[in-house]
CSV table of C-alpha atoms and ligand atoms in Angstrom, one decimal:
chain,number,residue,atom,x,y,z
A,1,MET,CA,13.8,-41.5,23.3
A,2,ASP,CA,10.5,-43.9,23.8
A,3,ASN,CA,7.0,-43.0,23.2
A,4,ASN,CA,6.1,-43.2,27.0
A,5,ILE,CA,6.2,-39.9,28.1
A,6,VAL,CA,3.9,-39.1,30.4
A,7,ILE,CA,3.1,-35.9,32.5
A,8,PRO,CA,5.0,-36.2,35.9
A,9,GLU,CA,2.5,-37.8,38.7
A,10,LYS,CA,3.1,-34.8,40.8
A,11,GLY,CA,4.5,-31.6,39.9
A,12,ARG,CA,8.1,-31.4,40.2
A,13,ASN,CA,11.1,-28.6,41.7
A,14,ARG,CA,11.1,-25.7,39.3
A,15,GLU,CA,14.6,-25.3,40.0
A,16,ALA,CA,15.4,-28.2,38.7
A,17,ILE,CA,13.3,-28.3,35.9
A,18,LEU,CA,15.4,-25.2,35.1
A,19,GLU,CA,18.2,-27.2,35.6
A,20,GLU,CA,17.4,-29.8,33.0
A,21,MET,CA,16.2,-27.7,30.6
A,22,ARG,CA,19.8,-25.6,30.2
A,23,GLU,CA,21.0,-29.7,30.1
A,24,PHE,CA,18.5,-30.2,27.3
A,25,GLY,CA,20.5,-27.0,25.4
A,26,LYS,CA,23.7,-28.2,25.9
A,27,ASN,CA,24.4,-29.3,21.8
A,28,ASP,CA,22.5,-26.8,20.4
A,29,PRO,CA,24.1,-24.7,17.8
A,30,ASP,CA,26.9,-22.0,19.4
A,31,TYR,CA,25.2,-18.9,18.1
A,32,LYS,CA,26.4,-16.8,21.4
A,33,ASN,CA,29.9,-16.8,19.6
A,34,GLY,CA,28.9,-16.6,16.1
A,35,LYS,CA,29.1,-19.7,14.9
A,36,THR,CA,25.7,-19.8,13.1
A,37,TRP,CA,25.4,-18.1,9.8
A,38,SER,CA,21.9,-18.1,9.7
A,39,LEU,CA,18.5,-18.7,12.3
A,40,VAL,CA,19.7,-16.2,15.4
A,41,TYR,CA,19.7,-12.8,15.4
A,42,TYR,CA,21.7,-12.5,18.8
A,43,LEU,CA,23.2,-8.5,20.2
A,44,GLY,CA,24.9,-10.3,23.5
A,45,GLU,CA,23.6,-11.3,26.5
A,46,ALA,CA,22.5,-7.8,28.1
A,47,TYR,CA,20.2,-7.3,25.3
A,48,ALA,CA,18.9,-10.5,25.1
A,49,GLN,CA,18.5,-10.1,29.0
A,50,PHE,CA,16.0,-6.8,28.2
A,51,LEU,CA,14.1,-8.3,25.7
A,52,ASN,CA,13.2,-11.5,27.6
A,53,GLU,CA,11.8,-9.1,30.8
A,54,ALA,CA,9.8,-6.9,28.6
A,55,GLY,CA,8.2,-10.2,27.1
A,56,GLN,CA,7.7,-11.6,30.0
A,57,MET,CA,5.8,-8.7,31.3
A,58,TYR,CA,3.0,-9.4,29.3
A,59,ALA,CA,3.6,-12.7,28.2
A,60,SER,CA,0.5,-14.4,29.7
A,61,SER,CA,-1.3,-11.3,28.0
A,62,ASN,CA,-3.5,-12.1,24.8
A,63,GLY,CA,-3.7,-9.6,21.3
A,64,LEU,CA,-6.3,-11.8,20.3
A,65,ASN,CA,-9.1,-9.0,21.3
A,66,PRO,CA,-7.7,-6.0,21.0
A,67,MET,CA,-10.4,-4.1,22.9
A,68,ALA,CA,-9.2,-6.5,26.4
A,69,PHE,CA,-5.3,-5.5,26.1
A,70,GLN,CA,-5.5,-1.6,25.5
A,71,SER,CA,-1.6,-2.2,26.1
A,72,LEU,CA,-0.8,-5.1,23.3
A,73,LYS,CA,-3.0,-2.5,21.1
A,74,ARG,CA,-1.1,0.2,21.7
A,75,PHE,CA,2.4,-1.9,21.2
A,76,GLU,CA,0.9,-2.8,17.7
A,77,THR,CA,-0.7,0.1,16.2
A,78,GLU,CA,2.6,1.9,18.0
A,79,VAL,CA,5.0,-0.7,16.0
A,80,VAL,CA,3.4,-0.8,12.6
A,81,ARG,CA,3.5,2.8,12.9
A,82,MET,CA,7.2,3.4,13.4
A,83,THR,CA,7.8,0.8,11.2
A,84,ALA,CA,5.6,2.5,7.9
A,85,THR,CA,7.3,5.6,8.6
A,86,LEU,CA,11.2,3.8,8.1
A,87,LEU,CA,9.5,2.6,4.8
A,88,ASN,CA,8.4,5.7,4.0
A,89,GLY,CA,4.4,5.2,4.1
A,90,ASP,CA,2.2,8.1,4.4
A,91,ASP,CA,-0.7,8.4,7.1
A,92,GLU,CA,-2.9,6.2,5.0
A,93,VAL,CA,-0.7,2.8,5.6
A,94,ALA,CA,-2.3,0.8,7.7
A,95,GLY,CA,-1.1,-2.8,8.6
A,96,ILE,CA,-1.0,-5.6,11.6
A,97,MET,CA,1.8,-7.5,13.7
A,98,THR,CA,2.4,-11.3,12.8
A,99,SER,CA,3.8,-13.5,14.3
A,100,GLY,CA,6.5,-14.2,12.1
A,101,GLY,CA,7.4,-14.1,8.5
A,102,THR,CA,5.7,-16.8,7.6
A,103,GLU,CA,2.4,-15.6,8.9
A,104,SER,CA,3.0,-12.3,6.9
A,105,CYS,CA,3.8,-13.7,3.9
A,106,LEU,CA,0.6,-15.6,4.1
A,107,LEU,CA,-1.2,-13.3,4.7
A,108,ALA,CA,-0.7,-11.1,1.3
A,109,VAL,CA,-1.1,-14.2,-0.7
A,110,LYS,CA,-4.7,-14.3,1.4
A,111,THR,CA,-5.8,-10.8,0.8
A,112,TYR,CA,-5.0,-10.7,-2.7
A,113,ARG,CA,-6.6,-13.3,-3.0
A,114,ASP,CA,-9.6,-12.7,-1.9
A,115,MET,CA,-9.4,-8.8,-3.4
A,116,ALA,CA,-9.2,-11.0,-6.7
A,117,ARG,CA,-12.3,-12.8,-5.7
A,118,LYS,CA,-14.4,-10.0,-6.0
A,119,LYS,CA,-13.8,-8.8,-9.4
A,120,GLY,CA,-14.3,-12.1,-10.0
A,121,ILE,CA,-10.8,-13.8,-10.8
A,122,LYS,CA,-11.7,-17.4,-9.7
A,123,LYS,CA,-8.6,-19.3,-11.1
A,124,PRO,CA,-5.9,-17.1,-9.3
A,125,GLU,CA,-2.3,-17.0,-9.9
A,126,MET,CA,0.6,-15.1,-8.3
A,127,ILE,CA,3.8,-14.2,-10.0
A,128,LEU,CA,6.8,-15.2,-7.8
A,129,PRO,CA,10.7,-14.9,-8.5
A,130,GLU,CA,12.3,-17.8,-8.8
A,131,SER,CA,14.0,-16.4,-6.0
A,132,ALA,CA,11.2,-15.9,-4.0
A,133,HIS,CA,11.4,-17.2,0.3
A,134,VAL,CA,9.6,-20.4,0.1
A,135,ALA,CA,6.8,-19.1,2.1
A,136,TRP,CA,5.5,-18.1,-0.7
A,137,GLU,CA,4.9,-21.6,-2.5
A,138,LYS,CA,3.2,-22.3,1.5
A,139,GLY,CA,0.8,-19.5,0.8
A,140,ALA,CA,0.4,-21.0,-2.6
A,141,GLN,CA,-0.5,-24.5,-1.6
A,142,TYR,CA,-2.1,-23.4,1.8
A,143,PHE,CA,-4.5,-21.0,-0.6
A,144,ASN,CA,-4.9,-22.3,-3.8
A,145,VAL,CA,-3.2,-19.3,-6.0
A,146,LYS,CA,-1.4,-20.9,-8.8
A,147,ALA,CA,2.6,-19.8,-8.4
A,148,VAL,CA,3.7,-18.3,-11.5
A,149,HIS,CA,7.7,-18.8,-11.5
A,150,VAL,CA,9.7,-16.2,-13.5
A,151,PRO,CA,13.8,-16.3,-13.9
A,152,LEU,CA,15.8,-14.4,-12.5
A,153,ASP,CA,18.8,-12.2,-15.3
A,154,LYS,CA,22.6,-12.4,-15.0
A,155,ASP,CA,22.6,-10.6,-11.9
A,156,TYR,CA,19.9,-12.9,-9.3
A,157,ARG,CA,17.3,-9.9,-9.8
A,158,VAL,CA,14.0,-11.0,-11.3
A,159,ASP,CA,13.6,-10.2,-15.3
A,160,ALA,CA,11.1,-7.4,-15.2
A,161,ASP,CA,10.2,-8.4,-19.1
A,162,LYS,CA,9.3,-11.5,-18.3
A,163,VAL,CA,7.6,-10.9,-14.9
A,164,ARG,CA,5.9,-8.2,-17.7
A,165,LYS,CA,4.5,-11.1,-19.6
A,166,ALA,CA,3.5,-13.5,-16.9
A,167,VAL,CA,1.1,-10.9,-16.2
A,168,ASN,CA,-2.7,-12.2,-17.6
A,169,LYS,CA,-6.2,-11.4,-16.2
A,170,ARG,CA,-5.9,-14.2,-13.6
A,171,THR,CA,-2.7,-12.6,-11.7
A,172,VAL,CA,-3.9,-11.3,-8.5
A,173,MET,CA,-0.3,-9.9,-7.2
A,174,ILE,CA,3.2,-9.2,-8.1
A,175,LEU,CA,6.1,-10.3,-5.6
A,176,GLY,CA,9.3,-8.6,-5.5
A,177,SER,CA,12.2,-9.2,-2.5
A,178,ALA,CA,14.1,-6.4,-0.9
A,179,PRO,CA,16.1,-9.0,-0.8
A,180,GLY,CA,15.9,-12.3,-1.8
A,181,TYR,CA,17.4,-14.7,0.8
A,182,PRO,CA,19.2,-16.7,-1.1
A,183,HIS,CA,21.2,-14.2,-2.7
A,184,GLY,CA,20.3,-11.1,-1.3
A,185,VAL,CA,20.1,-9.4,-4.3
A,186,VAL,CA,16.8,-7.2,-4.1
A,187,ASP,CA,15.0,-7.4,-7.3
A,188,PRO,CA,14.2,-4.4,-10.0
A,189,ILE,CA,11.2,-3.1,-7.5
A,190,GLU,CA,10.8,0.1,-9.4
A,191,GLN,CA,10.5,-1.6,-13.1
A,192,LEU,CA,7.8,-4.2,-11.1
A,193,GLY,CA,6.2,-1.3,-9.9
A,194,ALA,CA,5.5,0.4,-13.1
A,195,ILE,CA,4.4,-3.1,-14.3
A,196,ALA,CA,2.3,-3.2,-11.4
A,197,LEU,CA,0.3,0.0,-12.2
A,198,GLU,CA,0.3,-0.5,-16.0
A,199,LYS,CA,-1.5,-3.7,-15.8
A,200,LYS,CA,-3.8,-2.7,-11.8
A,201,VAL,CA,-2.2,-5.7,-10.5
A,202,PRO,CA,-1.1,-5.7,-7.0
A,203,LEU,CA,2.8,-5.5,-6.2
A,204,HIS,CA,4.0,-6.7,-2.5
A,205,VAL,CA,7.5,-6.2,-1.7
A,206,ASP,CA,8.9,-9.1,0.8
A,207,ALA,CA,11.0,-6.9,2.9
A,208,CYS,CA,11.1,-9.8,5.9
A,209,VAL,CA,14.9,-9.6,6.4
A,210,GLY,CA,15.4,-6.9,4.4
A,211,GLY,CA,12.7,-4.1,5.8
A,212,TYR,CA,14.5,-3.5,9.1
A,213,LEU,CA,18.1,-3.8,7.8
A,214,LEU,CA,18.0,-1.4,4.1
A,215,PRO,CA,16.4,1.9,5.2
A,216,PHE,CA,19.6,2.3,7.6
A,217,VAL,CA,22.1,0.8,4.7
A,218,GLU,CA,20.9,3.4,2.6
A,219,ARG,CA,21.3,6.7,5.3
A,220,LEU,CA,24.8,5.0,5.8
A,221,GLY,CA,25.2,6.0,1.9
A,222,TYR,CA,25.5,2.7,0.4
A,223,ARG,CA,23.5,2.4,-3.0
A,224,VAL,CA,20.6,0.6,-2.1
A,225,PRO,CA,18.0,-0.1,-4.6
A,226,LYS,CA,14.5,1.9,-4.3
A,227,PHE,CA,12.2,-1.1,-2.7
A,228,ASP,CA,9.4,0.8,-0.3
A,229,PHE,CA,6.2,2.7,-0.2
A,230,ARG,CA,8.1,5.5,-2.3
A,231,VAL,CA,7.6,3.1,-5.3
A,232,GLN,CA,4.9,3.7,-7.1
A,233,GLY,CA,2.5,0.7,-7.4
A,234,VAL,CA,4.2,-1.3,-4.5
A,235,THR,CA,0.7,-2.0,-2.7
A,236,SER,CA,2.0,-3.7,0.5
A,237,ILE,CA,5.4,-4.9,2.5
A,238,SER,CA,6.5,-7.3,4.8
A,239,ALA,CA,9.1,-6.6,7.5
A,240,ASP,CA,10.3,-8.9,10.0
A,241,THR,CA,11.1,-7.2,13.3
A,242,HIS,CA,12.8,-10.8,15.0
A,243,LYS,CA,15.6,-10.5,12.2
A,244,TYR,CA,17.1,-7.6,11.9
A,245,GLY,CA,14.1,-5.4,14.1
A,246,PHE,CA,16.2,-7.4,16.6
A,247,SER,CA,13.4,-8.4,18.6
A,248,ALA,CA,12.1,-11.7,20.3
A,249,LYS,CA,11.0,-14.4,18.4
A,250,GLY,CA,7.4,-14.7,16.7
A,251,ALA,CA,7.2,-10.8,15.6
A,252,SER,CA,6.6,-9.5,12.2
A,253,THR,CA,4.8,-6.7,10.3
A,254,ILE,CA,2.7,-6.5,7.1
A,255,LEU,CA,1.6,-2.9,5.8
A,256,TYR,CA,-0.2,-2.4,3.3
A,257,ARG,CA,-0.9,1.3,1.4
A,258,ASN,CA,-4.0,1.4,2.4
A,259,MET,CA,-7.4,0.6,4.7
A,260,ASP,CA,-9.1,-0.7,1.5
A,261,ILE,CA,-6.5,-3.2,0.5
A,262,LEU,CA,-6.2,-4.5,4.6
A,263,GLU,CA,-9.6,-5.1,5.0
A,264,HIS,CA,-9.4,-8.0,2.4
A,265,GLN,CA,-7.4,-9.6,5.8
A,266,MET,CA,-10.0,-9.9,8.0
A,267,PHE,CA,-11.7,-12.4,9.3
A,268,VAL,CA,-15.4,-11.8,10.7
A,269,PHE,CA,-17.8,-14.7,11.7
A,270,THR,CA,-21.1,-13.6,13.1
A,271,GLU,CA,-22.5,-17.1,13.9
A,272,TRP,CA,-20.4,-18.4,16.4
A,273,PRO,CA,-22.3,-19.5,19.5
A,274,GLY,CA,-18.9,-18.4,21.6
A,275,GLY,CA,-19.8,-15.0,20.3
A,276,ILE,CA,-19.0,-12.6,16.6
A,277,PHE,CA,-15.7,-13.3,16.3
A,278,ALA,CA,-13.1,-10.7,14.1
A,279,SER,CA,-9.4,-11.4,13.4
A,280,PRO,CA,-7.1,-9.6,11.8
A,281,GLY,CA,-4.2,-12.2,11.3
A,282,LEU,CA,-4.0,-16.1,10.7
A,283,LEU,CA,-3.9,-16.5,14.7
A,284,GLY,CA,-6.5,-16.6,17.2
A,285,THR,CA,-4.6,-16.3,20.6
A,286,ARG,CA,-1.6,-13.6,20.2
A,287,PRO,CA,1.3,-14.5,22.2
A,288,GLY,CA,1.3,-10.7,23.7
A,289,GLY,CA,4.7,-11.1,24.7
A,290,ASN,CA,6.4,-11.0,21.6
A,291,ILE,CA,3.9,-7.9,20.6
A,292,ALA,CA,5.3,-6.4,23.8
A,293,ALA,CA,9.2,-7.0,23.0
A,294,ALA,CA,9.1,-5.8,19.7
A,295,TRP,CA,8.1,-2.1,20.4
A,296,ALA,CA,10.5,-2.8,23.3
A,297,ALA,CA,13.3,-3.6,20.7
A,298,MET,CA,12.5,-0.6,18.4
A,299,GLN,CA,12.7,1.1,21.4
A,300,ALA,CA,16.1,0.5,22.9
A,301,MET,CA,17.6,0.2,19.5
A,302,GLY,CA,16.5,3.8,18.6
A,303,GLU,CA,17.5,5.0,14.7
A,304,ASP,CA,20.9,5.3,16.5
A,305,GLY,CA,21.5,1.8,17.7
A,306,TYR,CA,19.9,0.3,13.9
A,307,LEU,CA,22.4,2.5,12.4
A,308,GLU,CA,25.5,1.9,14.4
A,309,ASN,CA,24.3,-2.3,13.8
A,310,ALA,CA,23.9,-1.4,9.9
A,311,LYS,CA,27.5,0.3,10.1
A,312,ILE,CA,29.1,-3.0,11.8
A,313,ILE,CA,27.1,-5.3,9.7
A,314,MET,CA,27.7,-3.8,6.2
A,315,GLU,CA,31.1,-3.6,6.8
A,316,THR,CA,31.7,-7.0,8.8
A,317,THR,CA,29.9,-8.1,4.8
A,318,GLN,CA,32.5,-6.3,3.2
A,319,GLN,CA,34.8,-8.3,4.9
A,320,LEU,CA,33.1,-10.9,3.9
A,321,ILE,CA,33.0,-10.3,0.4
A,322,GLN,CA,36.1,-9.0,0.0
A,323,GLY,CA,37.8,-12.2,1.5
A,324,ILE,CA,35.9,-14.9,-0.6
A,325,GLY,CA,37.4,-12.8,-3.6
A,326,ALA,CA,41.1,-13.0,-2.7
A,327,ILE,CA,40.9,-17.0,-2.2
A,328,GLU,CA,41.1,-18.6,-5.6
A,329,GLY,CA,38.7,-20.8,-6.9
A,330,LEU,CA,35.6,-19.5,-4.8
A,331,GLU,CA,33.2,-16.4,-5.9
A,332,VAL,CA,30.1,-14.5,-4.5
A,333,VAL,CA,27.0,-14.9,-6.4
A,334,GLY,CA,25.8,-12.1,-7.5
A,335,ARG,CA,26.3,-8.8,-6.3
A,336,PRO,CA,24.5,-8.7,-2.4
A,337,ASP,CA,22.9,-5.2,-1.8
A,338,MET,CA,23.0,-5.9,2.2
A,339,SER,CA,24.4,-9.0,4.5
A,340,LEU,CA,23.3,-12.0,2.6
A,341,VAL,CA,26.0,-14.0,1.2
A,342,ALA,CA,26.2,-16.8,-1.0
A,343,TYR,CA,29.3,-18.2,-2.4
A,344,ARG,CA,30.7,-20.9,-4.9
A,345,SER,CA,33.0,-22.6,-6.4
A,346,THR,CA,34.4,-21.2,-9.7
A,347,SER,CA,37.0,-24.6,-10.2
A,348,ASN,CA,36.2,-28.4,-11.3
A,349,ARG,CA,38.3,-29.5,-8.8
A,350,ILE,CA,36.7,-27.9,-5.8
A,351,ASN,CA,33.4,-29.2,-4.7
A,352,ILE,CA,31.4,-26.3,-2.6
A,353,TYR,CA,29.9,-28.8,-0.6
A,354,ALA,CA,32.5,-30.4,0.6
A,355,LEU,CA,34.2,-27.0,1.1
A,356,GLY,CA,31.0,-27.0,4.0
A,357,ASP,CA,31.8,-30.3,5.2
A,358,GLN,CA,34.9,-29.1,6.0
A,359,MET,CA,33.8,-26.0,7.9
A,360,GLU,CA,31.5,-27.8,9.9
A,361,LYS,CA,34.4,-29.9,11.3
A,362,LYS,CA,35.9,-27.0,12.2
A,363,GLY,CA,33.0,-26.3,14.1
A,364,TRP,CA,30.7,-23.4,12.0
A,365,HIS,CA,27.1,-24.2,11.2
A,366,ILE,CA,26.7,-24.0,7.3
A,367,ASP,CA,24.1,-23.5,5.2
A,368,ARG,CA,24.0,-25.2,1.6
A,369,GLN,CA,22.2,-24.1,-1.1
A,370,GLN,CA,20.9,-25.3,-4.7
A,371,LYS,CA,20.4,-23.9,-8.0
A,372,PRO,CA,23.3,-23.0,-8.3
A,373,GLU,CA,25.1,-24.9,-5.4
A,374,CYS,CA,26.6,-22.8,-3.0
A,375,LEU,CA,26.6,-21.9,0.6
A,376,HIS,CA,25.3,-19.3,2.4
A,377,ALA,CA,26.1,-16.9,5.2
A,378,MET,CA,23.7,-14.3,7.1
A,379,VAL,CA,25.7,-11.6,8.8
A,380,THR,CA,25.1,-10.2,12.1
A,381,PRO,CA,26.9,-7.8,14.0
A,382,LEU,CA,28.3,-10.4,16.0
A,383,HIS,CA,30.2,-11.8,13.4
A,384,ARG,CA,32.7,-8.7,13.1
A,385,GLN,CA,34.7,-10.8,16.0
A,386,VAL,CA,34.8,-13.5,13.9
A,387,MET,CA,34.8,-12.8,10.4
A,388,THR,CA,38.6,-13.3,10.1
A,389,GLN,CA,38.7,-16.8,11.7
A,390,TYR,CA,36.3,-18.1,9.2
A,391,LEU,CA,37.9,-16.3,6.4
A,392,ALA,CA,41.0,-18.0,7.7
A,393,ASP,CA,39.3,-21.4,7.7
A,394,LEU,CA,38.0,-20.9,4.8
A,395,LYS,CA,40.9,-21.0,2.7
A,396,GLU,CA,42.4,-23.7,4.9
A,397,SER,CA,39.6,-25.9,3.8
A,398,LEU,CA,39.8,-25.1,1.0
A,399,GLU,CA,43.2,-26.1,0.1
A,400,TYR,CA,42.6,-28.9,2.0
A,401,VAL,CA,39.2,-29.5,-0.3
A,402,ARG,CA,42.0,-29.0,-3.4
A,403,SER,CA,44.3,-31.7,-2.6
A,404,ASN,CA,41.4,-34.1,-1.5
A,405,PRO,CA,39.3,-34.6,-4.6
A,406,LYS,CA,37.9,-37.5,-2.6
A,407,LEU,CA,36.7,-35.7,-0.6
A,408,SER,CA,33.6,-35.0,-3.1
A,409,LEU,CA,32.4,-38.4,-3.1
A,410,GLN,CA,31.8,-38.3,0.9
A,411,GLY,CA,29.9,-37.1,3.4
A,412,GLY,CA,27.2,-34.1,2.6
A,413,ALA,CA,29.1,-33.3,-0.3
A,414,ALA,CA,28.4,-36.8,-1.9
A,415,THR,CA,24.5,-36.7,-0.4
A,416,TYR,CA,24.2,-33.3,-1.9
A,417,GLY,CA,25.5,-34.0,-4.8
A,418,MET,CA,23.3,-37.4,-5.6
A,419,VAL,CA,20.4,-35.5,-4.8
A,420,SER,CA,20.6,-33.0,-7.7
A,421,LYS,CA,21.4,-35.4,-10.1
A,422,ILE,CA,18.6,-38.1,-9.1
A,423,PRO,CA,16.1,-36.7,-12.4
A,424,PHE,CA,13.2,-37.5,-10.0
A,425,ARG,CA,12.8,-34.3,-7.8
A,426,GLY,CA,9.2,-36.1,-6.8
A,427,MET,CA,11.7,-38.9,-5.3
A,428,VAL,CA,13.4,-36.5,-3.0
A,429,LYS,CA,10.1,-35.3,-2.1
A,430,LYS,CA,8.8,-38.7,-1.1
A,431,ASN,CA,12.1,-39.2,1.0
A,432,VAL,CA,12.0,-35.7,3.1
A,433,LEU,CA,8.1,-36.9,3.4
A,434,LYS,CA,8.8,-39.9,5.1
A,435,MET,CA,11.8,-37.7,7.0
A,436,MET,CA,8.9,-35.3,8.2
A,437,ARG,CA,7.3,-38.5,9.3
A,438,GLU,CA,9.9,-39.8,11.4
A,439,MET,CA,10.7,-36.5,13.0
A,440,TYR,CA,7.0,-35.4,13.3
A,441,GLY,CA,5.8,-39.6,14.4
A,442,PRO,CA,4.5,-40.2,17.6
A,443,SER,CA,8.1,-40.8,19.0
A,444,GLY,CA,9.1,-37.2,17.7
A,445,LYS,CA,12.5,-38.3,17.2
A,446,ALA,CA,15.6,-36.0,16.8
A,447,LEU,CA,17.5,-37.0,13.9
A,448,ASP,CA,20.8,-38.5,14.6
A,449,PHE,CA,23.2,-37.2,12.1
A,450,SER,CA,26.3,-38.3,13.6
A,451,LYS,CA,25.5,-42.0,12.5
A,452,SER,CA,27.6,-43.0,9.4
A,453,ASP,CA,25.6,-43.3,6.4
A,454,THR,CA,24.1,-46.4,5.6
A,455,GLY,CA,21.6,-47.8,3.1
A,456,GLN,CA,18.3,-45.9,2.4
A,457,LYS,CA,17.7,-44.7,6.1
A,458,GLY,CA,21.0,-42.8,6.1
A,459,PHE,CA,20.2,-42.0,2.6
A,460,VAL,CA,17.2,-39.7,4.2
A,461,GLU,CA,18.6,-38.5,6.7
A,462,LYS,CA,21.4,-37.0,5.7
A,463,ILE,CA,19.1,-35.3,2.7
A,464,ALA,CA,16.8,-34.1,5.8
A,465,ARG,CA,20.0,-32.0,7.3
A,466,LEU,CA,21.4,-30.5,4.2
A,467,PHE,CA,18.4,-30.2,2.4
A,468,LEU,CA,15.6,-28.8,4.8
A,469,LYS,CA,15.6,-25.6,5.5
A,470,PHE,CA,15.2,-24.6,8.9
A,471,LYS,CA,16.3,-21.3,7.9
A,472,SER,CA,15.5,-18.0,9.8
B,1,PLP,C1,12.9,-15.2,6.6
B,1,PLP,C2,12.5,-14.8,5.8
B,1,PLP,C3,10.8,-14.8,5.2
B,1,PLP,C4,9.8,-15.9,6.6
B,1,PLP,O1,10.2,-15.8,7.4
B,1,PLP,P1,10.0,-16.3,9.0
B,1,PLP,O2,10.1,-15.2,10.2
B,1,PLP,O3,11.1,-17.1,8.8
B,1,PLP,O4,8.9,-17.0,8.7
B,1,PLP,C5,10.1,-14.4,4.0
B,1,PLP,N1,10.9,-13.9,3.2
B,1,PLP,C6,12.1,-13.4,3.0
B,1,PLP,C7,13.4,-12.7,2.3
B,1,PLP,C8,13.0,-14.1,4.2
B,1,PLP,O5,14.3,-13.6,4.7
């Protein structure tokens, strides 16, 4: 690709454009056949078409001004109310729709920082479990709130006693996840709630991935730790409609226990020449289509649809967990509370990243994690039809890795192994930044991972693929 890309001199034939666009996607991950285990929540073509139609209806409308598009205001209010009820909030609960989980998390950081400012806290800190989603680190950096990390216990839940000890007079919020993305485990929210009440500090529950699934899992009779507004001390919850809410991408919610907290999220500026400006979230223009499609998704799914999906998801996850348990040399990390499963090697003869490499050779899109070194899978209803194959491939790949120990010195396994041994994480960061400069530089280069590994450049590119988590 060269840099000299310009707007075509004359507008092109629309059919030809659409055809070319279809071509662009031909090497994208095969999510429609269940080959991806992150990023996409796909329920089949008919449902996707419905979401598209709902979104298109309002695609040109703008949720920026709640007084202009009454339709969008209504969709947003109803999505927030439906979610508040789902999460056992009362009539006082108030919130907004956002563009995604990250925006919801960022907003919580901003809200609690500003609330604390009013009380005179000048050097804000927030308490994050080590398993907190990376969006919280982003929030810490963007809003200048120091992240204080608290280790996990042996079950991969944040250690509540250590959280209590970490609270000080600069603490502006405590975070718990329901569940955390890396291990799929729900933090001890009830214990955190008690600490929050005792210390008079807000507690946010990051239910971005679990918010629209855990309530239904609970109704199915599975044991689900209490994580929502039933827990005293919980002051806000984020839940992503665009994950297990099965809406179109670009939609999430953030809910607060009452308006007095939400008020600190609002932005008002009265001196702009363009007029008096007020906005509830990070965005200015808010794409109406995503808001409308989220409402449509919840109407179309209904409680029965969410329950049915939750049932399939949980049964398929159980199949995965049991399947991994039955393979000698592998084990599940912790005890997942819903549908996110991390698994690792229990044998020094099996390099888990080499196993990931083999699975990719079989066409699966595999996510690698660190601390501990493991592979990761996020289960959706679509995976029911491929789980038997996935497990069979896992078993076969494992045997191959076991009988070819040199594999751990090749490909992704070697790179990952190397990276985890580099004492200076700063060097890794520098390399990743360099790669980001290449991807977002003037040539907007798509990194070519098929090339063989040669020298520094190859190293950088491999880090990009293996380390960066463009996950959802
Ligand atoms: C996905 C996720 C986020 C971030 O959401 P995005 O929609 O990817 O921005 C935050 N927290 C948790 C626990 C998540 O799983």
